[in-house]
Amino acid sequence: MATQLVKEWTAIQQFPAATQGRLLELLGKLKQENVSTLTILVMGKGGVGKSSTVNSIIGDRVVTISSFQSETPRPVMVSRSRAGFTLNIIDTPGLVEGAYVSDQVLETIKRFLLNKTIDVLLYVDRLDLYRVDNLDKQVVKAITDSFGKEIWRKGIVVLTHAQFSPPDGLNYDEFFSKRSESLMKIVRQGSRISKKEIQDSPIPVVLVENSGRCNKNEHDEKILPTGTPWIPNLVQIITDVALNRSKGILVDRKLIEGPNPNDRGKLFIPLILAFEYFFVIKRIQKWIKDDISRETKPSWE
Ligand code: GDP
Ligand code: MG
């Protein structure tokens, strides 16, 4: 087997000192918890800013950005190491083609992920949109059907285009919470996770601004309209999710080729029906028969 050459994460030095310090601190925290590799899977529709977010995290143009829909034709994994720690980020093509989720794209992604363990899923969409629709739900459903419901325990909803002024009247926080709420509803419906489950382990929603025109603070760090430096904030939440109680998702053959992980229980349906037939229906039929034979004929017959 060819050993994969992992490049040194030199681009981390491109970040302002404050960001670098924060990032190294977070990598240290992961290493302290015996996590020396982190694999982040980035998914979503086309054109939402998946590739741009990958580049922002690495601090370099490592994957291609496109203003037009048909971008990354296949998944790409970018691996960088720093002080004994390896970061893998997997950029994927948009899941939607035309008005549907593309099964072909989904298959390509699944095969690419074979034998990899996903530690964190970044589900990317834009902040500056007003609507969610059935297609969004289908995208969530496709991810859930591919990797199982548990993938969402490793999920983060990332909203790009965060440097955005909401239309008249609405303030930023209000807009953000409305947008997050409607997206979370879609995630819940598409993944069939109950409200209760989400309340018990909420999926974080994180803001991102990939534009070169992103505002900066006095330390030259790119900031959100709220003033938060967003790269360390995103990496902090990635770290939290990586270290949370649920395990990473190993993509094995069973997961890829087997029945939809959320439908496995359905395999038992024929067995349950057979059981019902032999033990319930047959018995009832016998009771009826016995009853009929025991019945005394009415005198007029
Ligand atoms: P992908 O198809 O999801 O990988 O999206 P890309 O990363 O290729 O981005 C699509 C377009 O949106 C490109 O023109 C990017 O420059 C732009 N873009 C991505 N993220 C942001 C963002 O946070 N803010 C702004 N203003 N533009 C963005
Ligand atoms: Mg892309």
CSV table of C-alpha atoms and ligand atoms in Angstrom, one decimal:
chain,number,residue,atom,x,y,z
A,1,MET,CA,0.0,0.0,0.0
A,2,ALA,CA,1.4,3.4,-0.9
A,3,THR,CA,1.9,5.5,2.2
A,4,GLN,CA,0.2,8.8,1.9
A,5,LEU,CA,2.4,11.8,2.1
A,6,VAL,CA,0.9,14.3,4.5
A,7,LYS,CA,2.1,17.8,4.0
A,8,GLU,CA,3.2,20.0,6.9
A,9,TRP,CA,0.5,22.6,7.7
A,10,THR,CA,2.6,25.6,6.9
A,11,ALA,CA,-0.3,27.8,5.9
A,12,ILE,CA,-1.2,28.0,9.6
A,13,GLN,CA,1.5,30.7,9.7
A,14,GLN,CA,-0.5,32.8,7.4
A,15,PHE,CA,-3.0,33.4,10.1
A,16,PRO,CA,-2.6,36.4,12.4
A,17,ALA,CA,-0.7,35.6,15.6
A,18,ALA,CA,-3.9,35.6,17.7
A,19,THR,CA,-5.6,33.1,15.5
A,20,GLN,CA,-2.5,30.9,15.2
A,21,GLY,CA,-2.2,30.9,19.0
A,22,ARG,CA,-5.9,29.8,19.4
A,23,LEU,CA,-5.6,27.1,16.8
A,24,LEU,CA,-2.5,25.6,18.3
A,25,GLU,CA,-4.1,25.7,21.7
A,26,LEU,CA,-7.1,23.7,20.3
A,27,LEU,CA,-4.8,21.2,18.5
A,28,GLY,CA,-3.1,20.8,21.8
A,29,LYS,CA,-6.4,20.1,23.5
A,30,LEU,CA,-7.2,17.4,21.0
A,31,LYS,CA,-3.8,15.8,21.5
A,32,GLN,CA,-4.2,15.9,25.2
A,33,GLU,CA,-7.4,13.8,24.7
A,34,ASN,CA,-5.4,11.4,22.6
A,35,VAL,CA,-6.9,12.6,19.3
A,36,SER,CA,-4.0,12.9,16.8
A,37,THR,CA,-6.1,12.8,13.6
A,38,LEU,CA,-9.2,14.6,12.8
A,39,THR,CA,-11.3,14.0,9.7
A,40,ILE,CA,-13.8,16.5,8.7
A,41,LEU,CA,-16.4,15.9,6.0
A,42,VAL,CA,-17.9,18.9,4.3
A,43,MET,CA,-21.2,18.4,2.5
A,44,GLY,CA,-24.1,20.5,1.2
A,45,LYS,CA,-25.6,21.8,-2.0
A,46,GLY,CA,-23.5,23.3,-4.7
A,47,GLY,CA,-22.3,27.0,-4.5
A,48,VAL,CA,-23.0,27.4,-0.8
A,49,GLY,CA,-19.3,27.9,0.1
A,50,LYS,CA,-18.0,24.4,1.0
A,51,SER,CA,-14.7,24.7,-0.9
A,52,SER,CA,-14.2,28.3,0.3
A,53,THR,CA,-14.7,27.1,3.9
A,54,VAL,CA,-12.1,24.3,3.4
A,55,ASN,CA,-9.6,26.9,2.2
A,56,SER,CA,-10.4,29.3,5.0
A,57,ILE,CA,-9.8,26.6,7.6
A,58,ILE,CA,-6.5,25.5,6.1
A,59,GLY,CA,-5.5,29.2,5.4
A,60,ASP,CA,-4.6,28.5,1.8
A,61,ARG,CA,-6.2,27.9,-1.6
A,62,VAL,CA,-6.1,24.1,-1.5
A,63,VAL,CA,-9.3,23.4,-3.3
A,64,THR,CA,-11.0,25.0,-6.3
A,65,ILE,CA,-13.6,27.7,-5.8
A,66,SER,CA,-16.2,28.2,-8.4
A,67,SER,CA,-18.8,30.9,-8.9
A,68,PHE,CA,-20.7,28.5,-11.1
A,69,GLN,CA,-22.7,25.4,-10.0
A,70,SER,CA,-20.7,22.6,-11.6
A,71,GLU,CA,-17.6,22.6,-9.4
A,72,THR,CA,-15.5,19.9,-7.7
A,73,PRO,CA,-16.4,16.8,-9.8
A,74,ARG,CA,-15.2,14.4,-7.2
A,75,PRO,CA,-14.4,14.5,-3.5
A,76,VAL,CA,-10.9,15.8,-2.5
A,77,MET,CA,-9.2,15.1,0.8
A,78,VAL,CA,-6.7,17.8,2.0
A,79,SER,CA,-4.4,16.5,4.7
A,80,ARG,CA,-2.1,18.7,6.8
A,81,SER,CA,0.0,17.9,9.8
A,82,ARG,CA,1.3,20.1,12.6
A,83,ALA,CA,3.2,19.0,15.7
A,84,GLY,CA,2.2,15.4,15.4
A,85,PHE,CA,-1.4,16.2,14.6
A,86,THR,CA,-3.1,15.5,11.3
A,87,LEU,CA,-6.1,17.4,10.0
A,88,ASN,CA,-8.0,15.8,7.1
A,89,ILE,CA,-10.7,17.9,5.4
A,90,ILE,CA,-12.8,16.2,2.7
A,91,ASP,CA,-14.4,18.6,0.2
A,92,THR,CA,-17.3,17.1,-1.8
A,93,PRO,CA,-19.2,18.1,-4.9
A,94,GLY,CA,-22.7,19.6,-4.4
A,95,LEU,CA,-25.3,17.0,-3.8
A,96,VAL,CA,-28.0,18.6,-6.0
A,97,GLU,CA,-28.2,18.4,-9.7
A,98,GLY,CA,-31.1,20.1,-11.4
A,99,ALA,CA,-33.9,19.8,-8.9
A,100,TYR,CA,-32.9,16.5,-7.3
A,101,VAL,CA,-30.3,15.0,-5.1
A,102,SER,CA,-27.8,13.2,-7.3
A,103,ASP,CA,-27.5,9.5,-6.5
A,104,GLN,CA,-24.4,9.4,-8.6
A,105,VAL,CA,-22.7,12.1,-6.6
A,106,LEU,CA,-23.7,10.4,-3.4
A,107,GLU,CA,-22.3,7.1,-4.6
A,108,THR,CA,-19.0,8.8,-5.5
A,109,ILE,CA,-18.8,10.4,-2.1
A,110,LYS,CA,-19.6,7.1,-0.3
A,111,ARG,CA,-17.0,5.1,-2.2
A,112,PHE,CA,-14.4,7.9,-1.6
A,113,LEU,CA,-15.1,7.6,2.2
A,114,LEU,CA,-14.7,3.8,2.4
A,115,ASN,CA,-12.6,2.8,5.5
A,116,LYS,CA,-12.4,6.4,6.7
A,117,THR,CA,-13.8,7.6,10.0
A,118,ILE,CA,-15.7,10.8,10.0
A,119,ASP,CA,-15.1,12.8,13.2
A,120,VAL,CA,-17.0,15.9,12.2
A,121,LEU,CA,-19.6,16.7,9.5
A,122,LEU,CA,-19.9,20.3,8.3
A,123,TYR,CA,-23.3,20.7,6.7
A,124,VAL,CA,-22.9,23.9,4.8
A,125,ASP,CA,-25.5,26.4,3.7
A,126,ARG,CA,-25.8,30.2,3.3
A,127,LEU,CA,-27.0,32.6,6.0
A,128,ASP,CA,-28.3,35.1,3.5
A,129,LEU,CA,-31.3,33.1,2.3
A,130,TYR,CA,-34.9,33.3,3.4
A,131,ARG,CA,-36.3,30.0,2.5
A,132,VAL,CA,-35.8,26.4,3.1
A,133,ASP,CA,-37.6,23.9,0.9
A,134,ASN,CA,-38.2,20.3,0.2
A,135,LEU,CA,-34.9,20.0,-1.7
A,136,ASP,CA,-33.0,20.9,1.5
A,137,LYS,CA,-34.9,18.2,3.3
A,138,GLN,CA,-33.9,15.7,0.6
A,139,VAL,CA,-30.3,16.7,1.0
A,140,VAL,CA,-30.4,16.0,4.7
A,141,LYS,CA,-32.3,12.8,4.1
A,142,ALA,CA,-29.7,11.7,1.6
A,143,ILE,CA,-26.8,12.2,4.1
A,144,THR,CA,-28.8,10.4,6.8
A,145,ASP,CA,-29.7,7.5,4.5
A,146,SER,CA,-26.0,7.2,3.6
A,147,PHE,CA,-24.3,7.4,6.9
A,148,GLY,CA,-27.1,6.8,9.5
A,149,LYS,CA,-28.8,9.1,11.8
A,150,GLU,CA,-25.7,9.1,14.2
A,151,ILE,CA,-23.8,11.2,11.7
A,152,TRP,CA,-25.8,14.2,13.0
A,153,ARG,CA,-24.3,13.7,16.5
A,154,LYS,CA,-21.0,14.7,14.7
A,155,GLY,CA,-22.8,17.4,12.8
A,156,ILE,CA,-22.3,21.2,12.7
A,157,VAL,CA,-24.5,23.5,10.5
A,158,VAL,CA,-22.2,26.1,8.9
A,159,LEU,CA,-23.7,29.2,7.5
A,160,THR,CA,-21.5,31.1,5.1
A,161,HIS,CA,-22.0,34.7,3.8
A,162,ALA,CA,-22.2,35.8,7.5
A,163,GLN,CA,-21.3,39.4,6.7
A,164,PHE,CA,-24.7,40.2,5.6
A,165,SER,CA,-27.2,42.9,6.4
A,166,PRO,CA,-30.7,41.6,7.0
A,167,PRO,CA,-33.4,43.5,5.2
A,168,ASP,CA,-35.3,46.4,6.7
A,169,GLY,CA,-36.4,46.0,10.3
A,170,LEU,CA,-34.8,42.8,11.2
A,171,ASN,CA,-31.7,42.9,13.3
A,172,TYR,CA,-28.8,40.5,12.8
A,173,ASP,CA,-29.3,38.2,15.8
A,174,GLU,CA,-33.0,37.9,15.0
A,175,PHE,CA,-32.3,37.0,11.4
A,176,PHE,CA,-29.6,34.5,12.4
A,177,SER,CA,-31.9,32.8,14.9
A,178,LYS,CA,-34.8,32.7,12.4
A,179,ARG,CA,-32.6,31.2,9.7
A,180,SER,CA,-31.0,28.7,12.1
A,181,GLU,CA,-34.4,27.6,13.4
A,182,SER,CA,-35.8,27.0,10.0
A,183,LEU,CA,-32.7,25.0,8.9
A,184,MET,CA,-32.8,23.0,12.1
A,185,LYS,CA,-36.4,22.1,11.5
A,186,ILE,CA,-35.3,20.8,8.0
A,187,VAL,CA,-32.4,18.8,9.5
A,188,ARG,CA,-34.8,17.3,12.1
A,189,GLN,CA,-37.4,16.4,9.5
A,190,GLY,CA,-34.8,15.1,6.9
A,191,SER,CA,-33.0,13.0,9.5
A,192,ARG,CA,-36.1,12.0,11.5
A,193,ILE,CA,-34.4,13.0,14.7
A,194,SER,CA,-37.0,14.0,17.4
A,195,LYS,CA,-37.3,17.4,18.9
A,196,LYS,CA,-36.3,15.8,22.2
A,197,GLU,CA,-33.2,14.2,20.8
A,198,ILE,CA,-32.1,17.6,19.4
A,199,GLN,CA,-32.8,19.3,22.7
A,200,ASP,CA,-30.7,16.7,24.5
A,201,SER,CA,-27.7,17.0,22.1
A,202,PRO,CA,-28.2,20.2,20.0
A,203,ILE,CA,-26.5,20.5,16.6
A,204,PRO,CA,-24.4,23.7,16.7
A,205,VAL,CA,-24.9,26.4,14.1
A,206,VAL,CA,-21.8,28.3,13.2
A,207,LEU,CA,-21.3,31.5,11.2
A,208,VAL,CA,-18.5,31.8,8.5
A,209,GLU,CA,-17.5,34.6,6.2
A,210,ASN,CA,-15.1,33.5,3.5
A,211,SER,CA,-15.0,36.7,1.5
A,212,GLY,CA,-11.7,38.6,1.2
A,213,ARG,CA,-13.7,41.6,2.3
A,214,CYS,CA,-14.5,40.2,5.7
A,215,ASN,CA,-14.1,42.7,8.5
A,216,LYS,CA,-11.1,42.4,10.8
A,217,ASN,CA,-10.4,43.2,14.4
A,218,GLU,CA,-7.4,45.1,15.8
A,219,HIS,CA,-5.4,41.8,15.7
A,220,ASP,CA,-6.1,41.5,12.0
A,221,GLU,CA,-8.4,38.5,12.6
A,222,LYS,CA,-11.5,38.1,10.3
A,223,ILE,CA,-14.5,38.8,12.4
A,224,LEU,CA,-18.3,38.2,12.2
A,225,PRO,CA,-20.7,41.2,12.5
A,226,THR,CA,-20.9,40.2,16.2
A,227,GLY,CA,-17.2,40.9,16.6
A,228,THR,CA,-16.2,37.2,17.1
A,229,PRO,CA,-13.1,36.1,15.2
A,230,TRP,CA,-14.8,33.3,13.2
A,231,ILE,CA,-11.9,30.9,12.3
A,232,PRO,CA,-10.9,30.1,15.9
A,233,ASN,CA,-14.6,30.0,16.8
A,234,LEU,CA,-15.4,27.4,14.1
A,235,VAL,CA,-12.3,25.3,15.0
A,236,GLN,CA,-13.3,25.5,18.7
A,237,ILE,CA,-16.7,24.1,17.9
A,238,ILE,CA,-15.2,21.4,15.6
A,239,THR,CA,-13.0,20.4,18.6
A,240,ASP,CA,-16.0,20.2,20.9
A,241,VAL,CA,-17.9,18.0,18.5
A,242,ALA,CA,-14.9,15.8,17.9
A,243,LEU,CA,-14.5,15.3,21.6
A,244,ASN,CA,-18.2,14.8,22.4
A,245,ARG,CA,-19.5,11.5,23.8
A,246,SER,CA,-20.6,10.0,20.5
A,247,LYS,CA,-18.1,8.0,18.4
A,248,GLY,CA,-16.9,9.0,14.9
A,249,ILE,CA,-18.7,7.3,12.0
A,250,LEU,CA,-16.6,4.5,10.3
A,251,VAL,CA,-17.6,4.2,6.7
A,252,ASP,CA,-17.3,0.5,6.0
A,253,ARG,CA,-18.6,-1.8,3.3
A,254,LYS,CA,-21.6,-2.7,5.3
A,255,LEU,CA,-22.5,1.0,5.6
A,256,ILE,CA,-22.0,1.6,1.9
A,257,GLU,CA,-23.5,-1.5,0.3
A,258,GLY,CA,-25.8,-2.7,3.0
A,259,PRO,CA,-29.4,-1.6,3.3
A,260,ASN,CA,-30.0,2.0,4.3
A,261,PRO,CA,-28.8,2.1,7.9
A,262,ASN,CA,-32.0,3.7,9.0
A,263,ASP,CA,-34.1,1.0,7.3
A,264,ARG,CA,-32.3,-2.1,8.8
A,265,GLY,CA,-35.2,-2.7,11.1
A,266,LYS,CA,-37.4,-3.1,8.1
A,267,LEU,CA,-35.7,-6.4,7.4
A,268,PHE,CA,-37.6,-7.8,10.2
A,269,ILE,CA,-41.0,-6.9,8.9
A,270,PRO,CA,-41.6,-10.2,6.9
A,271,LEU,CA,-40.6,-12.1,10.0
A,272,ILE,CA,-43.0,-10.2,12.1
A,273,LEU,CA,-45.8,-10.7,9.6
A,274,ALA,CA,-45.0,-14.5,9.5
A,275,PHE,CA,-45.1,-14.6,13.3
A,276,GLU,CA,-48.4,-12.8,13.3
A,277,TYR,CA,-49.8,-15.2,10.7
A,278,PHE,CA,-48.8,-18.4,12.5
A,279,PHE,CA,-49.3,-17.4,16.1
A,280,VAL,CA,-52.1,-14.9,16.0
A,281,ILE,CA,-54.3,-15.3,12.9
A,282,LYS,CA,-54.0,-19.2,12.8
A,283,ARG,CA,-55.0,-19.3,16.5
A,284,ILE,CA,-58.0,-17.0,16.0
A,285,GLN,CA,-59.1,-19.1,13.0
A,286,LYS,CA,-58.9,-22.2,15.2
A,287,TRP,CA,-61.0,-20.6,17.9
A,288,ILE,CA,-63.6,-19.6,15.4
A,289,LYS,CA,-63.8,-23.1,13.9
A,290,ASP,CA,-64.0,-24.7,17.4
A,291,ASP,CA,-66.7,-22.2,18.3
A,292,ILE,CA,-68.7,-23.0,15.2
A,293,SER,CA,-68.5,-26.8,15.7
A,294,ARG,CA,-69.5,-26.4,19.4
A,295,GLU,CA,-72.5,-24.2,18.5
A,296,THR,CA,-75.8,-26.0,18.9
A,297,LYS,CA,-78.1,-25.7,16.0
A,298,PRO,CA,-81.2,-23.6,16.5
A,299,SER,CA,-84.3,-25.7,16.8
A,300,TRP,CA,-86.0,-24.2,13.7
A,301,GLU,CA,-83.1,-25.5,11.5
B,1,GDP,P1,-19.2,25.2,-3.1
B,1,GDP,O1,-19.8,24.9,-4.5
B,1,GDP,O2,-20.2,24.9,-2.0
B,1,GDP,O3,-17.9,24.6,-2.9
B,1,GDP,O4,-19.0,26.8,-3.1
B,1,GDP,P2,-17.6,27.6,-3.4
B,1,GDP,O5,-16.8,27.6,-2.2
B,1,GDP,O6,-17.0,27.2,-4.7
B,1,GDP,O7,-18.3,29.1,-3.5
B,1,GDP,C1,-19.2,29.5,-4.4
B,1,GDP,C2,-19.2,31.0,-4.6
B,1,GDP,O8,-19.6,31.7,-3.4
B,1,GDP,C3,-17.8,31.5,-4.9
B,1,GDP,O9,-17.9,32.6,-5.8
B,1,GDP,C4,-17.2,32.0,-3.6
B,1,GDP,O10,-16.3,33.1,-3.7
B,1,GDP,C5,-18.5,32.5,-2.9
B,1,GDP,N1,-18.5,32.4,-1.4
B,1,GDP,C6,-18.3,31.3,-0.7
B,1,GDP,N2,-18.4,31.5,0.6
B,1,GDP,C7,-18.6,32.8,0.7
B,1,GDP,C8,-18.8,33.7,1.9
B,1,GDP,O11,-18.8,33.3,3.0
B,1,GDP,N3,-19.1,35.0,1.6
B,1,GDP,C9,-19.2,35.5,0.3
B,1,GDP,N4,-19.4,36.8,0.2
B,1,GDP,N5,-19.0,34.7,-0.8
B,1,GDP,C10,-18.7,33.4,-0.6
B,2,MG,MG,-16.8,23.2,-4.1
